[in-house]
Short mmCIF file of C-alpha atoms and ligand atoms in Angstrom, two decimals:
data_model
loop_
_atom_site.label_atom_id
_atom_site.label_comp_id
_atom_site.label_asym_id
_atom_site.label_seq_id
_atom_site.Cartn_x
_atom_site.Cartn_y
_atom_site.Cartn_z
CA MET W 1 93.15 80.27 86.06
CA SER W 2 90.24 82.73 85.53
CA LYS W 3 90.93 85.92 83.98
CA LYS W 4 90.72 88.80 86.53
CA LEU W 5 89.12 92.11 85.44
CA LEU W 6 87.68 93.52 88.63
CA LEU W 7 90.03 92.18 91.33
CA LYS W 8 93.25 92.18 89.31
CA ASP W 9 94.52 95.07 91.56
CA ALA W 10 92.93 94.24 94.73
CA HIS W 11 95.99 92.83 96.36
CA ILE W 12 98.01 96.16 95.69
CA GLU W 13 98.75 98.04 98.88
CA GLY W 14 97.05 101.48 98.82
CA ILE W 15 94.79 100.76 95.86
CA ARG W 16 91.88 102.25 97.91
CA TYR W 17 93.59 105.64 97.21
CA LEU W 18 93.41 107.60 94.03
CA GLU W 19 97.20 107.90 93.69
CA THR W 20 97.78 104.23 93.75
CA TYR W 21 94.69 103.50 91.73
CA ARG W 22 95.77 106.01 89.04
CA LYS W 23 99.12 104.43 88.90
CA GLN W 24 97.36 101.12 87.90
CA GLY W 25 95.71 102.79 85.10
CA GLY W 26 92.61 103.95 87.06
CA TYR W 27 90.29 106.52 85.41
CA THR W 28 91.70 105.88 81.93
CA ALA W 29 88.40 104.16 80.97
CA ALA W 30 86.48 107.20 82.32
CA GLU W 31 88.78 109.46 80.25
CA LYS W 32 88.06 107.28 77.15
CA ALA W 33 84.32 107.13 77.94
CA LEU W 34 83.94 110.93 78.28
CA LYS W 35 85.20 111.30 74.73
CA MET W 36 82.50 108.94 73.39
CA THR W 37 78.89 109.74 73.10
CA PRO W 38 76.37 108.27 75.64
CA ASP W 39 74.98 106.15 72.72
CA GLU W 40 78.33 104.66 71.91
CA ILE W 41 78.92 103.72 75.60
CA LEU W 42 75.34 102.11 75.50
CA GLU W 43 76.28 100.00 72.57
CA GLU W 44 79.40 98.79 74.24
CA VAL W 45 77.43 97.74 77.35
CA LYS W 46 74.99 95.93 75.19
CA THR W 47 77.57 94.26 73.18
CA SER W 48 79.27 93.06 76.34
CA GLY W 49 76.27 90.97 77.26
CA LEU W 50 76.68 92.01 80.93
CA ARG W 51 73.91 90.73 83.07
CA GLY W 52 72.85 92.38 86.39
CA ARG W 53 75.13 91.04 89.20
CA GLY W 54 72.70 91.64 92.01
CA GLY W 55 70.83 88.42 91.43
CA ALA W 56 68.24 88.72 88.71
CA GLY W 57 70.75 88.62 85.84
CA PHE W 58 68.69 91.05 83.86
CA PRO W 59 70.79 92.50 80.81
CA THR W 60 72.23 95.74 81.95
CA GLY W 61 72.38 97.30 78.40
CA MET W 62 68.73 96.48 78.02
CA LYS W 63 67.89 97.99 81.35
CA TRP W 64 69.78 101.28 80.48
CA SER W 65 67.98 101.39 77.04
CA PHE W 66 64.58 101.33 78.92
CA LEU W 67 65.40 104.55 80.69
CA ALA W 68 62.78 107.15 79.94
CA LYS W 69 63.97 110.64 78.90
CA PRO W 70 61.22 113.09 79.21
CA GLU W 71 62.22 116.82 78.36
CA GLY W 72 63.48 118.51 81.46
CA VAL W 73 63.08 115.65 83.90
CA PRO W 74 66.26 114.74 85.75
CA ARG W 75 67.29 111.05 85.63
CA HIS W 76 69.23 109.34 88.35
CA LEU W 77 71.70 106.30 88.77
CA VAL W 78 71.30 104.50 92.00
CA VAL W 79 73.79 101.87 93.08
CA ASN W 80 72.23 99.21 95.29
CA ALA W 81 74.72 98.47 97.86
CA ASP W 82 72.38 97.01 100.22
CA GLU W 83 73.97 93.60 99.99
CA SER W 84 71.96 91.57 102.55
CA GLU W 85 71.47 88.26 100.83
CA PRO W 86 72.82 85.54 103.38
CA GLY W 87 76.04 84.21 102.14
CA THR W 88 76.67 87.18 99.89
CA PHE W 89 79.59 89.50 100.68
CA LYS W 90 81.09 90.29 97.18
CA ASP W 91 80.07 93.93 97.01
CA ARG W 92 81.39 94.77 100.49
CA TYR W 93 84.80 93.45 99.10
CA LEU W 94 84.61 95.55 96.07
CA MET W 95 83.65 98.67 98.10
CA GLU W 96 86.16 98.21 100.91
CA PHE W 97 89.19 97.46 98.67
CA LEU W 98 88.51 99.11 95.39
CA PRO W 99 86.16 102.06 96.02
CA HIS W 100 87.62 104.09 93.14
CA LEU W 101 86.56 101.19 90.58
CA LEU W 102 82.96 101.66 91.77
CA ILE W 103 83.34 105.69 91.50
CA GLU W 104 84.82 105.34 88.08
CA GLY W 105 82.00 102.83 86.93
CA MET W 106 79.46 105.21 88.34
CA LEU W 107 81.03 108.23 86.53
CA ILE W 108 80.86 106.30 83.18
CA SER W 109 77.31 105.11 83.88
CA SER W 110 76.02 108.41 84.98
CA TYR W 111 77.44 110.20 81.90
CA CYS W 112 75.85 107.53 79.67
CA LEU W 113 72.46 107.72 81.46
CA GLY W 114 72.54 111.50 81.83
CA SER W 115 72.47 111.40 85.76
CA ASN W 116 73.95 114.60 87.31
CA VAL W 117 73.09 113.30 90.77
CA SER W 118 73.83 109.64 91.55
CA TYR W 119 73.53 107.66 94.76
CA ILE W 120 75.05 104.66 96.67
CA TYR W 121 72.58 103.15 98.84
CA ILE W 122 74.42 101.05 101.38
CA ARG W 123 73.29 98.53 104.02
CA GLY W 124 73.41 99.91 107.56
CA GLU W 125 75.38 96.91 108.78
CA TYR W 126 78.49 97.93 106.54
CA SER W 127 79.04 100.67 109.00
CA TRP W 128 82.73 101.34 108.15
CA ILE W 129 82.37 101.38 104.33
CA PRO W 130 80.59 104.78 103.87
CA ASP W 131 83.62 106.60 105.17
CA ILE W 132 85.81 104.60 102.65
CA LEU W 133 83.58 105.60 99.78
CA GLU W 134 83.06 109.27 100.72
CA GLU W 135 86.90 109.57 101.06
CA ALA W 136 87.26 108.03 97.56
CA ILE W 137 84.40 110.47 96.34
CA ASP W 138 86.34 113.47 97.88
CA GLU W 139 89.57 112.44 96.17
CA ALA W 140 87.85 111.96 92.72
CA LYS W 141 86.18 115.37 93.11
CA ALA W 142 89.55 117.09 94.09
CA ALA W 143 91.08 115.54 90.93
CA GLY W 144 88.19 116.74 88.62
CA PHE W 145 86.59 113.34 88.04
CA LEU W 146 83.47 114.38 89.94
CA GLY W 147 81.66 117.78 90.41
CA LYS W 148 81.16 120.56 87.64
CA ASN W 149 82.40 120.34 84.12
CA ILE W 150 84.21 117.09 84.60
CA LEU W 151 87.48 116.99 82.62
CA GLY W 152 86.20 119.98 80.65
CA THR W 153 83.34 118.08 78.97
CA GLY W 154 80.57 120.25 80.39
CA PHE W 155 79.19 117.12 82.21
CA ASP W 156 78.38 117.53 85.96
CA CYS W 157 78.03 114.74 88.47
CA GLU W 158 77.78 114.41 92.17
CA ILE W 159 77.65 111.00 93.97
CA TYR W 160 76.09 110.79 97.43
CA VAL W 161 76.25 107.89 99.95
CA GLN W 162 73.04 107.08 101.80
CA ARG W 163 73.17 104.61 104.68
CA GLY W 164 70.33 102.18 105.05
CA GLY W 165 68.77 101.29 108.44
CA GLY W 166 69.74 97.51 108.18
CA ALA W 167 66.50 96.10 106.56
CA TYR W 168 66.98 93.22 104.09
CA ILE W 169 63.84 94.47 102.26
CA CYS W 170 65.45 97.71 101.29
CA GLY W 171 67.74 95.81 98.85
CA GLU W 172 64.72 95.34 96.64
CA GLU W 173 65.02 98.19 94.29
CA THR W 174 61.60 99.90 94.84
CA ALA W 175 61.88 99.58 98.72
CA LEU W 176 65.32 101.04 98.32
CA LEU W 177 63.78 103.98 96.41
CA GLU W 178 61.21 104.52 99.13
CA SER W 179 63.82 104.49 101.82
CA LEU W 180 66.03 106.81 99.85
CA GLU W 181 63.11 109.27 99.76
CA GLY W 182 62.91 109.07 103.41
CA LYS W 183 59.96 106.75 103.85
CA ARG W 184 59.47 103.26 105.17
CA GLY W 185 61.03 100.79 102.79
CA ASN W 186 57.78 99.16 101.40
CA PRO W 187 58.23 97.69 97.86
CA ARG W 188 56.12 99.23 95.12
CA LEU W 189 54.18 97.47 92.48
CA LYS W 190 55.93 96.99 89.21
CA PRO W 191 55.23 98.19 86.49
CA PRO W 192 55.99 101.09 86.38
CA PHE W 193 59.71 100.04 86.61
CA PRO W 194 62.11 102.56 88.06
CA ALA W 195 63.44 103.01 84.60
CA VAL W 196 60.19 104.98 84.07
CA LYS W 197 59.22 106.06 87.55
CA GLY W 198 61.93 105.65 90.13
CA LEU W 199 63.50 108.05 92.66
CA TRP W 200 61.10 110.96 93.22
CA GLU W 201 58.97 109.51 90.39
CA ARG W 202 61.99 110.39 88.09
CA PRO W 203 63.39 107.85 85.56
CA THR W 204 65.97 105.92 87.46
CA VAL W 205 68.48 103.09 86.79
CA VAL W 206 69.08 100.88 89.84
CA ASN W 207 72.15 98.68 89.52
CA ASN W 208 74.19 96.39 91.63
CA VAL W 209 77.68 97.52 92.73
CA GLU W 210 79.41 94.74 90.79
CA SER W 211 77.49 95.53 87.72
CA ILE W 212 78.58 99.24 87.75
CA ALA W 213 82.20 98.21 88.71
CA ALA W 214 82.12 95.93 85.53
CA ILE W 215 81.50 98.98 83.35
CA VAL W 216 85.11 99.93 83.71
CA PRO W 217 86.80 96.96 82.08
CA ILE W 218 83.85 96.80 79.51
CA ILE W 219 84.98 100.33 78.31
CA ASP W 220 88.64 99.50 78.82
CA ILE W 221 88.80 96.37 76.66
CA THR W 222 85.62 97.03 74.74
CA GLY W 223 82.27 95.20 75.00
CA ALA W 224 83.17 92.77 72.21
CA GLU W 225 86.31 91.57 74.07
CA TYR W 226 84.41 91.41 77.32
CA ALA W 227 81.78 89.27 75.64
CA LYS W 228 84.39 86.79 74.56
CA ILE W 229 85.21 85.85 78.12
CA GLY W 230 82.83 83.33 79.63
CA ILE W 231 80.33 81.16 77.75
CA GLY W 232 76.90 81.71 76.01
CA ARG W 233 74.79 84.39 77.83
CA SER W 234 77.21 84.26 80.90
CA THR W 235 79.75 86.72 79.57
CA GLY W 236 82.60 88.49 81.47
CA THR W 237 83.67 87.61 85.02
CA LYS W 238 81.60 87.07 88.09
CA LEU W 239 82.47 87.62 91.72
CA ILE W 240 81.51 84.70 93.88
CA SER W 241 81.56 84.91 97.70
CA ALA W 242 82.14 81.40 99.06
CA CYS W 243 81.36 80.25 102.56
CA GLY W 244 80.07 77.23 104.62
CA ASN W 245 81.89 74.03 104.84
CA ILE W 246 84.97 74.81 102.68
CA ASN W 247 88.74 75.25 103.36
CA LYS W 248 89.19 78.67 101.80
CA PRO W 249 86.06 80.89 102.33
CA GLY W 250 86.41 84.24 100.41
CA VAL W 251 85.61 86.24 97.35
CA TYR W 252 86.65 84.88 93.94
CA GLU W 253 86.51 86.24 90.50
CA ILE W 254 85.62 83.48 88.05
CA ASP W 255 85.13 83.57 84.28
CA MET W 256 81.95 81.31 84.19
CA THR W 257 83.61 78.49 82.23
CA ILE W 258 84.70 76.54 85.41
CA THR W 259 82.69 73.64 86.77
CA VAL W 260 81.15 73.53 90.16
CA GLU W 261 83.34 70.72 91.04
CA GLU W 262 86.50 72.58 90.19
CA PHE W 263 85.21 75.58 92.14
CA ILE W 264 84.69 73.63 95.25
CA TYR W 265 87.70 71.28 95.24
CA SER W 266 90.46 73.16 93.44
CA GLU W 267 93.20 75.02 95.49
CA GLU W 268 92.74 78.05 93.47
CA TYR W 269 89.21 78.48 94.91
CA CYS W 270 87.43 76.89 97.81
CA GLY W 271 90.18 74.20 98.32
CA GLY W 272 87.84 71.42 99.20
CA ILE W 273 85.85 70.43 102.24
CA PRO W 274 87.42 70.40 105.80
CA ASN W 275 88.27 66.95 107.37
CA GLY W 276 87.70 65.08 104.04
CA LYS W 277 83.95 65.20 104.66
CA LYS W 278 81.57 64.50 101.74
CA LEU W 279 79.71 67.27 99.93
CA LYS W 280 75.96 67.06 100.88
CA ALA W 281 74.42 70.23 99.19
CA CYS W 282 75.01 73.69 98.15
CA ILE W 283 73.11 77.00 97.75
CA PRO W 284 74.98 78.51 94.90
CA GLY W 285 73.43 81.96 94.70
CA GLY W 286 72.71 83.29 98.07
CA SER W 287 70.10 81.95 100.50
CA SER W 288 66.97 82.80 98.19
CA VAL W 289 67.91 80.28 95.44
CA PRO W 290 67.00 76.54 95.69
CA ILE W 291 69.34 74.34 97.68
CA VAL W 292 70.81 71.41 95.36
CA PRO W 293 72.01 67.97 96.63
CA ALA W 294 75.42 66.96 95.61
CA ASN W 295 74.50 64.53 92.89
CA LEU W 296 72.64 67.36 90.92
CA LEU W 297 75.18 70.03 91.77
CA LEU W 298 78.03 68.37 90.06
CA LYS W 299 75.99 67.11 87.10
CA THR W 300 73.07 68.64 85.19
CA VAL W 301 69.92 66.67 84.45
CA ASN W 302 71.37 65.62 81.16
CA GLY W 303 74.48 64.29 82.91
CA GLU W 304 76.76 67.12 81.63
CA PRO W 305 79.11 68.81 84.13
CA ARG W 306 77.50 71.72 85.96
CA TYR W 307 79.21 75.00 85.25
CA MET W 308 79.37 78.01 87.43
CA ASN W 309 77.16 80.02 85.11
CA TYR W 310 73.66 81.35 84.54
CA GLU W 311 72.47 78.76 82.24
CA SER W 312 74.14 75.69 83.63
CA LEU W 313 73.09 76.15 87.26
CA ALA W 314 69.50 76.74 86.14
CA ASP W 315 69.51 73.62 84.08
CA GLY W 316 66.31 71.57 84.88
CA GLY W 317 64.41 74.64 85.99
CA PHE W 318 63.24 75.02 89.57
CA ALA W 319 62.51 71.27 89.94
CA THR W 320 66.19 70.30 89.90
CA GLY W 321 68.15 73.22 88.96
CA THR W 322 68.93 76.38 90.86
CA MET W 323 70.24 79.87 90.16
CA MET W 324 73.40 81.95 89.90
CA GLY W 325 71.56 84.62 91.95
CA SER W 326 74.00 86.95 93.84
CA GLY W 327 76.78 84.54 93.77
CA GLY W 328 76.65 83.84 97.50
CA PHE W 329 78.04 80.09 97.42
CA ILE W 330 77.01 78.20 100.49
CA VAL W 331 78.49 74.69 100.90
CA LEU W 332 76.96 72.16 103.38
CA ASP W 333 79.05 69.00 104.25
CA GLU W 334 77.70 65.59 105.23
CA ASP W 335 77.19 66.58 108.87
CA GLN W 336 74.77 69.51 108.27
CA CYS W 337 71.04 69.10 109.00
CA VAL W 338 68.94 70.37 106.09
CA VAL W 339 65.89 70.82 108.43
CA GLU W 340 67.81 72.92 110.81
CA HIS W 341 69.32 74.89 107.96
CA THR W 342 65.92 75.47 106.31
CA MET W 343 64.58 76.59 109.57
CA THR W 344 67.26 79.13 110.07
CA LEU W 345 66.52 80.68 106.66
CA ALA W 346 62.79 80.66 107.42
CA ARG W 347 63.41 82.58 110.65
CA PHE W 348 65.40 85.07 108.66
CA TYR W 349 62.64 85.73 106.00
CA HIS W 350 60.00 85.91 108.69
CA HIS W 351 61.99 88.60 110.49
CA GLU W 352 62.59 90.46 107.16
CA SER W 353 59.23 90.37 105.64
CA CYS W 354 57.96 93.97 105.49
CA GLY W 355 54.48 92.70 106.21
CA GLN W 356 52.68 94.54 103.44
CA CYS W 357 51.45 91.23 101.63
CA THR W 358 49.34 88.91 103.62
CA PRO W 359 50.84 85.57 102.16
CA CYS W 360 54.43 86.76 102.95
CA ARG W 361 53.67 88.34 106.30
CA GLU W 362 51.59 85.34 107.68
CA GLY W 363 53.29 82.51 105.57
CA THR W 364 56.76 83.09 106.36
CA GLY W 365 56.00 83.13 110.15
CA TRP W 366 53.84 79.95 109.85
CA MET W 367 56.73 78.15 107.98
CA HIS W 368 59.08 79.15 110.60
CA LYS W 369 56.94 77.82 113.37
CA ILE W 370 56.34 74.54 111.63
CA LEU W 371 59.99 74.07 110.74
CA LYS W 372 60.93 74.77 114.41
CA LYS W 373 58.47 72.09 115.49
CA ILE W 374 59.81 69.49 113.06
CA GLU W 375 63.35 70.44 113.95
CA LYS W 376 62.80 69.98 117.65
CA GLY W 377 61.12 66.58 116.96
CA GLU W 378 57.67 67.68 117.77
CA GLY W 379 56.31 67.43 114.10
CA LYS W 380 53.81 65.19 112.46
CA MET W 381 53.96 63.89 108.98
CA GLU W 382 50.96 66.10 107.85
CA ASP W 383 53.18 69.04 108.85
CA ILE W 384 55.55 68.26 105.92
CA ASP W 385 52.67 68.46 103.47
CA LEU W 386 51.25 71.62 105.12
CA LEU W 387 54.79 73.25 104.83
CA TRP W 388 54.71 72.37 101.06
CA ASP W 389 51.18 73.87 100.64
CA ILE W 390 52.12 77.20 102.40
CA GLN W 391 55.18 77.79 100.37
CA ARG W 392 53.07 77.22 97.27
CA LYS W 393 50.62 79.75 98.29
CA ILE W 394 53.23 82.31 99.00
CA GLU W 395 55.22 81.92 95.81
CA GLY W 396 54.08 84.51 93.07
CA ASN W 397 51.46 86.10 95.32
CA THR W 398 53.35 89.00 96.87
CA ILE W 399 54.35 92.42 95.60
CA CYS W 400 58.17 91.75 95.65
CA PRO W 401 60.25 88.70 95.37
CA LEU W 402 60.80 88.31 99.24
CA GLY W 403 57.86 85.94 99.11
CA ASP W 404 59.46 83.77 96.53
CA ALA W 405 62.75 83.97 98.24
CA ALA W 406 61.20 82.51 101.36
CA ALA W 407 59.22 79.85 99.49
CA TRP W 408 61.88 78.48 97.22
CA PRO W 409 64.33 77.22 100.12
CA VAL W 410 61.49 75.37 101.69
CA ALA W 411 60.21 73.82 98.45
CA ALA W 412 63.74 72.73 97.35
CA ALA W 413 64.47 71.29 100.76
CA ILE W 414 61.32 69.26 100.84
CA ARG W 415 61.71 68.21 97.19
CA HIS W 416 65.24 66.95 97.52
CA PHE W 417 65.44 66.08 101.24
CA ARG W 418 61.99 64.78 102.26
CA ASP W 419 63.63 61.80 103.96
CA GLU W 420 65.28 64.17 106.29
CA PHE W 421 62.12 65.78 107.28
CA GLU W 422 60.56 62.40 107.78
CA TRP W 423 63.53 61.22 109.80
CA HIS W 424 62.86 64.04 112.29
CA VAL W 425 59.22 63.13 112.63
CA LYS W 426 59.96 59.48 113.09
CA ASN W 427 62.79 59.98 115.49
CA PRO W 428 61.73 62.63 117.96
CA GLU W 429 64.20 61.44 120.72
CA LEU W 430 67.18 61.57 118.33
CA CYS W 431 66.44 65.19 117.20
CA LEU W 432 67.49 66.59 120.66
CA THR W 433 70.83 64.67 120.66
CA GLN W 434 71.98 64.43 117.03
CA ASN W 435 71.07 65.61 113.60
CA TYR W 436 70.11 63.69 110.53
CA GLY W 437 73.46 64.22 108.87
CA LEU W 438 75.30 62.58 111.66
CA ALA W 439 72.86 59.75 112.04
CA ASN W 440 72.22 58.80 108.34
CA TYR W 441 74.50 60.30 105.80
P1 NAI S 1 63.55 91.51 88.61
O1 NAI S 1 63.64 90.28 87.56
O2 NAI S 1 62.15 91.90 89.11
O3 NAI S 1 64.19 92.65 87.93
C1 NAI S 1 65.48 92.89 87.60
C2 NAI S 1 65.79 94.14 87.06
O4 NAI S 1 65.39 94.45 85.80
C3 NAI S 1 65.29 95.41 87.89
O5 NAI S 1 65.99 96.34 88.09
C4 NAI S 1 63.89 95.82 87.13
O6 NAI S 1 63.60 97.07 87.25
C5 NAI S 1 64.50 95.46 85.67
N1 NAI S 1 63.48 95.14 84.76
C6 NAI S 1 62.82 93.97 84.49
N2 NAI S 1 61.95 94.10 83.65
C7 NAI S 1 61.95 95.41 83.20
C8 NAI S 1 61.18 96.03 82.15
N3 NAI S 1 60.23 95.52 81.48
N4 NAI S 1 61.47 97.37 82.06
C9 NAI S 1 62.38 98.07 82.78
N5 NAI S 1 63.03 97.47 83.77
C10 NAI S 1 62.86 96.14 83.78
O7 NAI S 1 64.27 91.13 89.86
P2 NAI S 1 64.73 91.96 91.20
O8 NAI S 1 63.49 91.89 92.10
O9 NAI S 1 65.36 93.16 91.05
O10 NAI S 1 65.83 90.95 91.90
C11 NAI S 1 65.45 89.75 92.42
C12 NAI S 1 66.92 88.91 92.59
O11 NAI S 1 67.52 89.66 93.57
C13 NAI S 1 66.62 87.60 93.19
O12 NAI S 1 66.69 86.63 92.11
C14 NAI S 1 67.80 87.38 94.21
O13 NAI S 1 68.86 86.54 93.58
C15 NAI S 1 68.48 88.81 94.27
N6 NAI S 1 68.65 89.31 95.59
C16 NAI S 1 69.95 89.71 95.81
C17 NAI S 1 70.23 90.23 97.05
C18 NAI S 1 71.57 90.80 97.39
O14 NAI S 1 71.93 91.03 98.47
N7 NAI S 1 72.44 90.87 96.36
C19 NAI S 1 69.34 90.21 98.10
C20 NAI S 1 67.95 89.68 97.74
C21 NAI S 1 67.77 89.20 96.63
#
């Protein structure tokens, strides 16, 4: 059984409220941290090996150490709660059931970074969660954990919740900052990174909800103890939101030493695939990461078992491996049609492209159009090559990674399931009545 650090109290009734959270030891990590110096906290975070839980896996301690500190310029912590990656709903779970864990993590992080005004930017569709967060903020403030002179330390901190308008692009950190400033959420060129020029051109750390929540156990048990959990550079625990063709969809906390096979089939996690169906493929890190067929999902290219961690999932690079990403684990059984699935994702990226970069604006729509044609049985063999060509011309040629995120699923689908695309071209009459999965798997 995986060790639980974040969700250990999630089942306790009333844990959303300060009184119950305190009874479970809540805010003792903050009390401990506020007696440490900011540099000591930073050292703990670096030692923990925590990697950003939003998807990129960038080392959190390193990001914090990049924060510029020009004299007299305010600095900010911004929590990215714009969780919009299809298949990803772990941050929603954290905020809904454990809002004080996030607030406590923000208090410790704000103190370490020197942020007196910190923000939570939350996606518009999570319409009921800002009230939960604001209630927790009010409770924390009334108890002296936020506001002026927190616990008599002289440190002041306010936290504000900002609702997004429901655009996927606003999860990209610089688009998020633009939106927070009241502008249209168009991504900025990087560098400069937000750590140097972020919100209102001030040094800003943008971190995912889960990353900030993880600061609490890191301070609680120490960075060194946190680093002992997991394996290699995949330290600590990770939240996975599991969905698709599995018996037990939900949010699971894993310690990154379990295999993909164990995660899918064991009763503790996904509980296997309904109706005894065969596993066809999986997208383990949210819709942006490459789809992997079952044979490669359960074994690495070297024939080793594939583990649920950053290194093992990426084994083989983009040609055969995939990514841990945001931990949105989507399972496809033998009846699913990869072409239809890829077309659905292409429609999403086309709809969500901000339109700033030509390859993304034009390419996502073009890919969607071709995929729709192929899926309906109206495609030609050349369309598959054209699709390949378009995705290659998008990847790496846009300001933000939305272009890559739109290109990779198409590339991986063609690379691993070309026969399925060809079946659609060769069997136009069957496309209307059945899918490749049902016909051939
Ligand atoms: P990135 O690799 O560009 O940056 C990661 C973080 O490290 C950023 O905060 C960046 O500012 C910081 N960073 C990198 N180099 C730095 C430097 N030299 N100095 C200072 N800071 C530096 O990746 P990005 O664009 O932040 O995230 C992409 C990932 O987001 C994708 O791989 C995808 O998995 C994930 N994603 C997650 C979503 C969700 O809903 N959770 C939605 C869409 C994508």
